[in-house]
């Protein structure tokens, strides 16, 4: 099992969710986050004053998938979240040692 964490632009969420649903990903956790990478923020003007926005709004999507579905999920997220512009995001993949569904007691891939 793998935990796939993707940081994407907020307006791409619906596209990513639909694409993941189409390949059989049943659930996800979405968190509003702020951060920066190579983009380093940007400058905005508010009421005539210029100020720097260091942390940009992003969404963090977390999905737990079986190991054989992980590569397909990564491919789907990459293609549906890509705009070709700087700041499209990142994907991180980590192994999951154990999973448990609290309601039923199912474990590992049955719990997903």
mmCIF file of N, CA and C in Angstrom:
data_model
loop_
_atom_site.group_PDB
_atom_site.id
_atom_site.type_symbol
_atom_site.label_atom_id
_atom_site.label_comp_id
_atom_site.label_asym_id
_atom_site.label_seq_id
_atom_site.Cartn_x
_atom_site.Cartn_y
_atom_site.Cartn_z
ATOM 1 N N UNK A 1 0.844 -1.178 0.000
ATOM 2 C CA UNK A 1 0.000 0.000 0.000
ATOM 3 C C UNK A 1 0.885 1.235 0.000
ATOM 4 N N UNK A 2 0.362 2.289 -0.609
ATOM 5 C CA UNK A 2 1.103 3.541 -0.722
ATOM 6 C C UNK A 2 0.214 4.713 -0.307
ATOM 7 N N UNK A 3 0.846 5.743 0.267
ATOM 8 C CA UNK A 3 0.185 7.002 0.549
ATOM 9 C C UNK A 3 0.696 7.999 -0.479
ATOM 10 N N UNK A 4 -0.200 8.504 -1.312
ATOM 11 C CA UNK A 4 0.153 9.472 -2.343
ATOM 12 C C UNK A 4 -0.322 10.836 -1.863
ATOM 13 N N UNK A 5 0.612 11.766 -1.730
ATOM 14 C CA UNK A 5 0.307 13.122 -1.291
ATOM 15 C C UNK A 5 0.624 14.051 -2.449
ATOM 16 N N UNK A 6 -0.367 14.815 -2.870
ATOM 17 C CA UNK A 6 -0.169 15.753 -3.981
ATOM 18 C C UNK A 6 -0.496 17.162 -3.515
ATOM 19 N N UNK A 7 0.362 18.098 -3.872
ATOM 20 C CA UNK A 7 0.126 19.514 -3.617
ATOM 21 C C UNK A 7 -0.215 20.124 -4.972
ATOM 22 N N UNK A 8 -1.428 20.675 -5.098
ATOM 23 C CA UNK A 8 -1.882 21.176 -6.403
ATOM 24 C C UNK A 8 -2.483 22.569 -6.273
ATOM 25 N N UNK A 9 -2.723 23.190 -7.410
ATOM 26 C CA UNK A 9 -3.424 24.469 -7.439
ATOM 27 C C UNK A 9 -4.898 24.228 -7.115
ATOM 28 N N UNK A 10 -5.512 25.118 -6.336
ATOM 29 C CA UNK A 10 -6.887 24.889 -5.885
ATOM 30 C C UNK A 10 -7.915 24.691 -6.993
ATOM 31 N N UNK A 11 -7.801 25.391 -8.096
ATOM 32 C CA UNK A 11 -8.820 25.293 -9.144
ATOM 33 C C UNK A 11 -8.747 23.979 -9.927
ATOM 34 N N UNK A 12 -7.735 23.160 -9.668
ATOM 35 C CA UNK A 12 -7.596 21.872 -10.341
ATOM 36 C C UNK A 12 -8.222 20.717 -9.562
ATOM 37 N N UNK A 13 -8.793 20.982 -8.398
ATOM 38 C CA UNK A 13 -9.305 19.918 -7.535
ATOM 39 C C UNK A 13 -10.375 19.073 -8.205
ATOM 40 N N UNK A 14 -11.363 19.682 -8.834
ATOM 41 C CA UNK A 14 -12.441 18.901 -9.446
ATOM 42 C C UNK A 14 -11.932 17.981 -10.542
ATOM 43 N N UNK A 15 -11.020 18.476 -11.361
ATOM 44 C CA UNK A 15 -10.440 17.645 -12.422
ATOM 45 C C UNK A 15 -9.702 16.439 -11.839
ATOM 46 N N UNK A 16 -8.906 16.683 -10.806
ATOM 47 C CA UNK A 16 -8.141 15.610 -10.185
ATOM 48 C C UNK A 16 -9.083 14.597 -9.527
ATOM 49 N N UNK A 17 -10.086 15.082 -8.817
ATOM 50 C CA UNK A 17 -11.038 14.187 -8.143
ATOM 51 C C UNK A 17 -11.774 13.302 -9.140
ATOM 52 N N UNK A 18 -12.247 13.885 -10.236
ATOM 53 C CA UNK A 18 -12.957 13.108 -11.248
ATOM 54 C C UNK A 18 -12.041 12.072 -11.892
ATOM 55 N N UNK A 19 -10.812 12.453 -12.173
ATOM 56 C CA UNK A 19 -9.867 11.527 -12.799
ATOM 57 C C UNK A 19 -9.526 10.372 -11.858
ATOM 58 N N UNK A 20 -9.354 10.659 -10.577
ATOM 59 C CA UNK A 20 -9.055 9.598 -9.618
ATOM 60 C C UNK A 20 -10.264 8.674 -9.424
ATOM 61 N N UNK A 21 -11.455 9.237 -9.401
ATOM 62 C CA UNK A 21 -12.662 8.416 -9.282
ATOM 63 C C UNK A 21 -12.793 7.475 -10.468
ATOM 64 N N UNK A 22 -12.415 7.946 -11.641
ATOM 65 C CA UNK A 22 -12.521 7.143 -12.862
ATOM 66 C C UNK A 22 -11.615 5.909 -12.830
ATOM 67 N N UNK A 23 -10.508 5.966 -12.091
ATOM 68 C CA UNK A 23 -9.611 4.800 -12.025
ATOM 69 C C UNK A 23 -9.867 3.941 -10.784
ATOM 70 N N UNK A 24 -10.864 4.326 -9.980
ATOM 71 C CA UNK A 24 -11.240 3.481 -8.859
ATOM 72 C C UNK A 24 -10.749 3.911 -7.491
ATOM 73 N N UNK A 25 -10.270 5.143 -7.374
ATOM 74 C CA UNK A 25 -9.871 5.650 -6.061
ATOM 75 C C UNK A 25 -11.142 6.105 -5.355
ATOM 76 N N UNK A 26 -11.446 5.489 -4.213
ATOM 77 C CA UNK A 26 -12.726 5.700 -3.552
ATOM 78 C C UNK A 26 -12.777 6.878 -2.594
ATOM 79 N N UNK A 27 -11.666 7.297 -2.054
ATOM 80 C CA UNK A 27 -11.691 8.382 -1.087
ATOM 81 C C UNK A 27 -10.415 9.184 -1.100
ATOM 82 N N UNK A 28 -10.501 10.381 -0.546
ATOM 83 C CA UNK A 28 -9.328 11.240 -0.449
ATOM 84 C C UNK A 28 -9.530 12.221 0.685
ATOM 85 N N UNK A 29 -8.440 12.753 1.165
ATOM 86 C CA UNK A 29 -8.464 13.818 2.151
ATOM 87 C C UNK A 29 -7.886 15.053 1.487
ATOM 88 N N UNK A 30 -8.588 16.177 1.630
ATOM 89 C CA UNK A 30 -8.136 17.429 1.020
ATOM 90 C C UNK A 30 -7.969 18.466 2.128
ATOM 91 N N UNK A 31 -6.824 19.131 2.136
ATOM 92 C CA UNK A 31 -6.516 20.153 3.130
ATOM 93 C C UNK A 31 -6.062 21.414 2.408
ATOM 94 N N UNK A 32 -6.552 22.563 2.863
ATOM 95 C CA UNK A 32 -6.064 23.834 2.330
ATOM 96 C C UNK A 32 -4.743 24.148 3.018
ATOM 97 N N UNK A 33 -3.717 24.393 2.214
ATOM 98 C CA UNK A 33 -2.382 24.682 2.747
ATOM 99 C C UNK A 33 -1.819 25.915 2.056
ATOM 100 N N UNK A 34 -0.733 26.436 2.597
ATOM 101 C CA UNK A 34 -0.012 27.534 1.968
ATOM 102 C C UNK A 34 1.454 27.152 1.936
ATOM 103 N N UNK A 35 2.136 27.562 0.890
ATOM 104 C CA UNK A 35 3.547 27.249 0.799
ATOM 105 C C UNK A 35 4.188 27.911 -0.396
ATOM 106 N N UNK A 36 5.453 27.603 -0.574
ATOM 107 C CA UNK A 36 6.164 28.095 -1.750
ATOM 108 C C UNK A 36 7.275 27.128 -2.089
ATOM 109 N N UNK A 37 7.709 27.187 -3.325
ATOM 110 C CA UNK A 37 8.828 26.397 -3.807
ATOM 111 C C UNK A 37 9.697 27.314 -4.631
ATOM 112 N N UNK A 38 9.962 26.906 -5.851
ATOM 113 C CA UNK A 38 10.753 27.753 -6.748
ATOM 114 C C UNK A 38 10.014 29.032 -7.102
ATOM 115 N N UNK A 39 8.696 28.980 -6.973
ATOM 116 C CA UNK A 39 7.847 30.118 -7.315
ATOM 117 C C UNK A 39 8.160 31.329 -6.431
ATOM 118 N N UNK A 40 8.503 31.106 -5.177
ATOM 119 C CA UNK A 40 8.906 32.132 -4.213
ATOM 120 C C UNK A 40 7.850 33.211 -3.969
ATOM 121 N N UNK A 41 6.584 32.928 -4.191
ATOM 122 C CA UNK A 41 5.548 33.924 -3.949
ATOM 123 C C UNK A 41 5.442 34.912 -5.097
ATOM 124 N N UNK A 42 4.700 35.991 -4.863
ATOM 125 C CA UNK A 42 4.546 37.022 -5.882
ATOM 126 C C UNK A 42 4.172 38.347 -5.225
ATOM 127 N N UNK A 43 4.153 39.407 -6.024
ATOM 128 C CA UNK A 43 3.831 40.739 -5.531
ATOM 129 C C UNK A 43 2.412 41.103 -5.955
ATOM 130 N N UNK A 44 1.640 41.688 -5.033
ATOM 131 C CA UNK A 44 0.293 42.144 -5.329
ATOM 132 C C UNK A 44 0.149 43.601 -4.900
ATOM 133 N N UNK A 45 -0.849 44.260 -5.474
ATOM 134 C CA UNK A 45 -1.148 45.642 -5.084
ATOM 135 C C UNK A 45 -2.526 45.650 -4.439
ATOM 136 N N UNK A 46 -2.610 46.187 -3.215
ATOM 137 C CA UNK A 46 -3.869 46.267 -2.483
ATOM 138 C C UNK A 46 -4.038 47.693 -1.993
ATOM 139 N N UNK A 47 -5.106 48.359 -2.443
ATOM 140 C CA UNK A 47 -5.390 49.754 -2.097
ATOM 141 C C UNK A 47 -4.191 50.659 -2.342
ATOM 142 N N UNK A 48 -3.548 50.445 -3.459
ATOM 143 C CA UNK A 48 -2.436 51.283 -3.868
ATOM 144 C C UNK A 48 -1.094 50.923 -3.265
ATOM 145 N N UNK A 49 -1.084 50.008 -2.314
ATOM 146 C CA UNK A 49 0.180 49.620 -1.685
ATOM 147 C C UNK A 49 0.623 48.266 -2.235
ATOM 148 N N UNK A 50 1.879 48.166 -2.548
ATOM 149 C CA UNK A 50 2.422 46.918 -3.064
ATOM 150 C C UNK A 50 2.927 46.068 -1.897
ATOM 151 N N UNK A 51 2.595 44.800 -1.914
ATOM 152 C CA UNK A 51 3.103 43.909 -0.873
ATOM 153 C C UNK A 51 3.425 42.542 -1.459
ATOM 154 N N UNK A 52 4.255 41.820 -0.754
ATOM 155 C CA UNK A 52 4.734 40.527 -1.234
ATOM 156 C C UNK A 52 3.948 39.408 -0.555
ATOM 157 N N UNK A 53 3.459 38.482 -1.372
ATOM 158 C CA UNK A 53 2.780 37.290 -0.854
ATOM 159 C C UNK A 53 3.797 36.160 -0.911
ATOM 160 N N UNK A 54 4.314 35.776 0.261
ATOM 161 C CA UNK A 54 5.360 34.745 0.312
ATOM 162 C C UNK A 54 4.795 33.336 0.199
ATOM 163 N N UNK A 55 3.642 33.093 0.813
ATOM 164 C CA UNK A 55 3.047 31.764 0.820
ATOM 165 C C UNK A 55 1.806 31.770 -0.053
ATOM 166 N N UNK A 56 1.788 30.882 -1.027
ATOM 167 C CA UNK A 56 0.682 30.816 -1.975
ATOM 168 C C UNK A 56 -0.312 29.731 -1.562
ATOM 169 N N UNK A 57 -1.606 29.964 -1.806
ATOM 170 C CA UNK A 57 -2.604 28.953 -1.438
ATOM 171 C C UNK A 57 -2.526 27.741 -2.361
ATOM 172 N N UNK A 58 -2.543 26.569 -1.760
ATOM 173 C CA UNK A 58 -2.511 25.294 -2.488
ATOM 174 C C UNK A 58 -3.465 24.334 -1.799
ATOM 175 N N UNK A 59 -3.697 23.182 -2.412
ATOM 176 C CA UNK A 59 -4.462 22.114 -1.795
ATOM 177 C C UNK A 59 -3.554 20.902 -1.657
ATOM 178 N N UNK A 60 -3.679 20.231 -0.525
ATOM 179 C CA UNK A 60 -2.933 18.992 -0.282
ATOM 180 C C UNK A 60 -3.943 17.854 -0.347
ATOM 181 N N UNK A 61 -3.731 16.946 -1.293
ATOM 182 C CA UNK A 61 -4.605 15.788 -1.467
ATOM 183 C C UNK A 61 -3.843 14.559 -0.981
ATOM 184 N N UNK A 62 -4.489 13.756 -0.149
ATOM 185 C CA UNK A 62 -3.885 12.517 0.327
ATOM 186 C C UNK A 62 -4.794 11.360 -0.056
ATOM 187 N N UNK A 63 -4.214 10.357 -0.703
ATOM 188 C CA UNK A 63 -4.968 9.150 -1.040
ATOM 189 C C UNK A 63 -4.142 7.934 -0.655
ATOM 190 N N UNK A 64 -4.811 6.941 -0.111
ATOM 191 C CA UNK A 64 -4.175 5.671 0.199
ATOM 192 C C UNK A 64 -4.642 4.677 -0.857
ATOM 193 N N UNK A 65 -3.686 4.057 -1.535
ATOM 194 C CA UNK A 65 -4.018 3.133 -2.623
ATOM 195 C C UNK A 65 -3.184 1.865 -2.502
ATOM 196 N N UNK A 66 -3.647 0.809 -3.168
ATOM 197 C CA UNK A 66 -2.845 -0.407 -3.226
ATOM 198 C C UNK A 66 -1.599 -0.117 -4.069
ATOM 199 N N UNK A 67 -0.563 -0.888 -3.844
ATOM 200 C CA UNK A 67 0.705 -0.638 -4.534
ATOM 201 C C UNK A 67 0.577 -0.724 -6.051
ATOM 202 N N UNK A 68 -0.281 -1.625 -6.539
ATOM 203 C CA UNK A 68 -0.416 -1.762 -7.994
ATOM 204 C C UNK A 68 -1.203 -0.609 -8.612
ATOM 205 N N UNK A 69 -1.933 0.180 -7.816
ATOM 206 C CA UNK A 69 -2.692 1.322 -8.339
ATOM 207 C C UNK A 69 -1.930 2.635 -8.189
ATOM 208 N N UNK A 70 -0.838 2.632 -7.429
ATOM 209 C CA UNK A 70 -0.104 3.864 -7.126
ATOM 210 C C UNK A 70 0.428 4.555 -8.380
ATOM 211 N N UNK A 71 1.056 3.816 -9.285
ATOM 212 C CA UNK A 71 1.628 4.432 -10.488
ATOM 213 C C UNK A 71 0.548 5.061 -11.356
ATOM 214 N N UNK A 72 -0.583 4.388 -11.484
ATOM 215 C CA UNK A 72 -1.698 4.932 -12.279
ATOM 216 C C UNK A 72 -2.247 6.193 -11.618
ATOM 217 N N UNK A 73 -2.376 6.197 -10.290
ATOM 218 C CA UNK A 73 -2.867 7.369 -9.568
ATOM 219 C C UNK A 73 -1.929 8.563 -9.759
ATOM 220 N N UNK A 74 -0.627 8.309 -9.702
ATOM 221 C CA UNK A 74 0.353 9.377 -9.908
ATOM 222 C C UNK A 74 0.238 9.947 -11.317
ATOM 223 N N UNK A 75 0.105 9.076 -12.294
ATOM 224 C CA UNK A 75 -0.040 9.508 -13.692
ATOM 225 C C UNK A 75 -1.300 10.357 -13.879
ATOM 226 N N UNK A 76 -2.402 9.914 -13.289
ATOM 227 C CA UNK A 76 -3.674 10.621 -13.419
ATOM 228 C C UNK A 76 -3.608 11.989 -12.746
ATOM 229 N N UNK A 77 -3.016 12.051 -11.555
ATOM 230 C CA UNK A 77 -2.875 13.343 -10.870
ATOM 231 C C UNK A 77 -1.999 14.282 -11.690
ATOM 232 N N UNK A 78 -0.901 13.764 -12.199
ATOM 233 C CA UNK A 78 0.027 14.588 -12.982
ATOM 234 C C UNK A 78 -0.656 15.190 -14.204
ATOM 235 N N UNK A 79 -1.371 14.372 -14.964
ATOM 236 C CA UNK A 79 -1.991 14.882 -16.187
ATOM 237 C C UNK A 79 -3.163 15.810 -15.895
ATOM 238 N N UNK A 80 -3.939 15.543 -14.859
ATOM 239 C CA UNK A 80 -5.117 16.380 -14.598
ATOM 240 C C UNK A 80 -4.775 17.655 -13.838
ATOM 241 N N UNK A 81 -3.657 17.702 -13.116
ATOM 242 C CA UNK A 81 -3.287 18.900 -12.357
ATOM 243 C C UNK A 81 -2.338 19.824 -13.117
ATOM 244 N N UNK A 82 -1.813 19.362 -14.235
ATOM 245 C CA UNK A 82 -0.811 20.143 -14.967
ATOM 246 C C UNK A 82 -1.440 21.311 -15.712
ATOM 247 N N UNK A 83 -0.852 22.503 -15.535
ATOM 248 C CA UNK A 83 -1.237 23.665 -16.333
ATOM 249 C C UNK A 83 -0.093 24.088 -17.245
ATOM 250 N N UNK A 84 1.115 23.616 -16.946
ATOM 251 C CA UNK A 84 2.289 24.017 -17.706
ATOM 252 C C UNK A 84 2.929 25.276 -17.159
ATOM 253 N N UNK A 85 2.335 25.855 -16.126
ATOM 254 C CA UNK A 85 2.862 27.070 -15.518
ATOM 255 C C UNK A 85 3.632 26.712 -14.242
ATOM 256 N N UNK A 86 4.467 27.628 -13.798
ATOM 257 C CA UNK A 86 5.209 27.420 -12.560
ATOM 258 C C UNK A 86 4.211 27.307 -11.399
ATOM 259 N N UNK A 87 4.514 26.444 -10.440
ATOM 260 C CA UNK A 87 3.644 26.288 -9.279
ATOM 261 C C UNK A 87 2.576 25.233 -9.427
ATOM 262 N N UNK A 88 2.709 24.332 -10.405
ATOM 263 C CA UNK A 88 1.717 23.266 -10.587
ATOM 264 C C UNK A 88 1.681 22.305 -9.406
ATOM 265 N N UNK A 89 2.773 22.161 -8.679
ATOM 266 C CA UNK A 89 2.754 21.351 -7.473
ATOM 267 C C UNK A 89 3.747 20.210 -7.467
ATOM 268 N N UNK A 90 3.574 19.330 -6.484
ATOM 269 C CA UNK A 90 4.464 18.188 -6.283
ATOM 270 C C UNK A 90 3.628 16.979 -5.877
ATOM 271 N N UNK A 91 4.210 15.796 -6.066
ATOM 272 C CA UNK A 91 3.604 14.552 -5.613
ATOM 273 C C UNK A 91 4.656 13.792 -4.809
ATOM 274 N N UNK A 92 4.257 13.310 -3.630
ATOM 275 C CA UNK A 92 5.130 12.527 -2.769
ATOM 276 C C UNK A 92 4.467 11.176 -2.531
ATOM 277 N N UNK A 93 5.260 10.112 -2.546
ATOM 278 C CA UNK A 93 4.728 8.765 -2.340
ATOM 279 C C UNK A 93 5.507 8.104 -1.209
ATOM 280 N N UNK A 94 4.772 7.575 -0.235
ATOM 281 C CA UNK A 94 5.403 6.873 0.879
ATOM 282 C C UNK A 94 4.700 5.536 1.095
ATOM 283 N N UNK A 95 5.420 4.550 1.610
ATOM 284 C CA UNK A 95 4.781 3.261 1.888
ATOM 285 C C UNK A 95 3.899 3.337 3.141
ATOM 286 N N UNK A 96 2.858 2.527 3.153
ATOM 287 C CA UNK A 96 1.997 2.392 4.329
ATOM 288 C C UNK A 96 2.241 0.998 4.893
ATOM 289 N N UNK A 97 2.636 0.929 6.145
ATOM 290 C CA UNK A 97 2.903 -0.357 6.779
ATOM 291 C C UNK A 97 1.624 -1.084 7.168
ATOM 292 N N UNK A 98 0.647 -0.330 7.639
ATOM 293 C CA UNK A 98 -0.560 -0.964 8.156
ATOM 294 C C UNK A 98 -1.717 0.024 8.050
ATOM 295 N N UNK A 99 -2.898 -0.479 7.728
ATOM 296 C CA UNK A 99 -4.108 0.345 7.683
ATOM 297 C C UNK A 99 -5.226 -0.417 8.384
ATOM 298 N N UNK A 100 -6.136 0.325 9.016
ATOM 299 C CA UNK A 100 -7.245 -0.289 9.744
ATOM 300 C C UNK A 100 -8.494 0.563 9.579
ATOM 301 N N UNK A 101 -9.589 -0.070 9.183
ATOM 302 C CA UNK A 101 -10.870 0.623 9.124
ATOM 303 C C UNK A 101 -11.490 0.510 10.513
ATOM 304 N N UNK A 102 -11.713 1.616 11.170
ATOM 305 C CA UNK A 102 -12.174 1.634 12.551
ATOM 306 C C UNK A 102 -13.547 0.975 12.697
ATOM 307 N N UNK A 103 -14.464 1.273 11.800
ATOM 308 C CA UNK A 103 -15.830 0.778 11.918
ATOM 309 C C UNK A 103 -15.918 -0.739 11.869
ATOM 310 N N UNK A 104 -15.207 -1.369 10.930
ATOM 311 C CA UNK A 104 -15.360 -2.811 10.711
ATOM 312 C C UNK A 104 -14.193 -3.652 11.206
ATOM 313 N N UNK A 105 -13.057 -3.018 11.456
ATOM 314 C CA UNK A 105 -11.876 -3.768 11.869
ATOM 315 C C UNK A 105 -11.091 -4.346 10.694
ATOM 316 N N UNK A 106 -11.522 -4.060 9.449
ATOM 317 C CA UNK A 106 -10.791 -4.555 8.277
ATOM 318 C C UNK A 106 -9.381 -3.954 8.295
ATOM 319 N N UNK A 107 -8.430 -4.721 7.777
ATOM 320 C CA UNK A 107 -7.052 -4.261 7.812
ATOM 321 C C UNK A 107 -6.445 -4.239 6.422
ATOM 322 N N UNK A 108 -5.380 -3.479 6.315
ATOM 323 C CA UNK A 108 -4.548 -3.348 5.127
ATOM 324 C C UNK A 108 -5.353 -3.011 3.878
ATOM 325 N N UNK A 109 -5.167 -3.715 2.762
ATOM 326 C CA UNK A 109 -5.844 -3.314 1.515
ATOM 327 C C UNK A 109 -7.365 -3.436 1.605
ATOM 328 N N UNK A 110 -7.897 -4.302 2.481
ATOM 329 C CA UNK A 110 -9.344 -4.373 2.685
ATOM 330 C C UNK A 110 -9.881 -3.100 3.331
ATOM 331 N N UNK A 111 -9.042 -2.414 4.079
ATOM 332 C CA UNK A 111 -9.452 -1.192 4.769
ATOM 333 C C UNK A 111 -9.500 0.016 3.842
ATOM 334 N N UNK A 112 -8.867 -0.097 2.691
ATOM 335 C CA UNK A 112 -8.849 1.032 1.761
ATOM 336 C C UNK A 112 -10.173 1.095 1.040
#
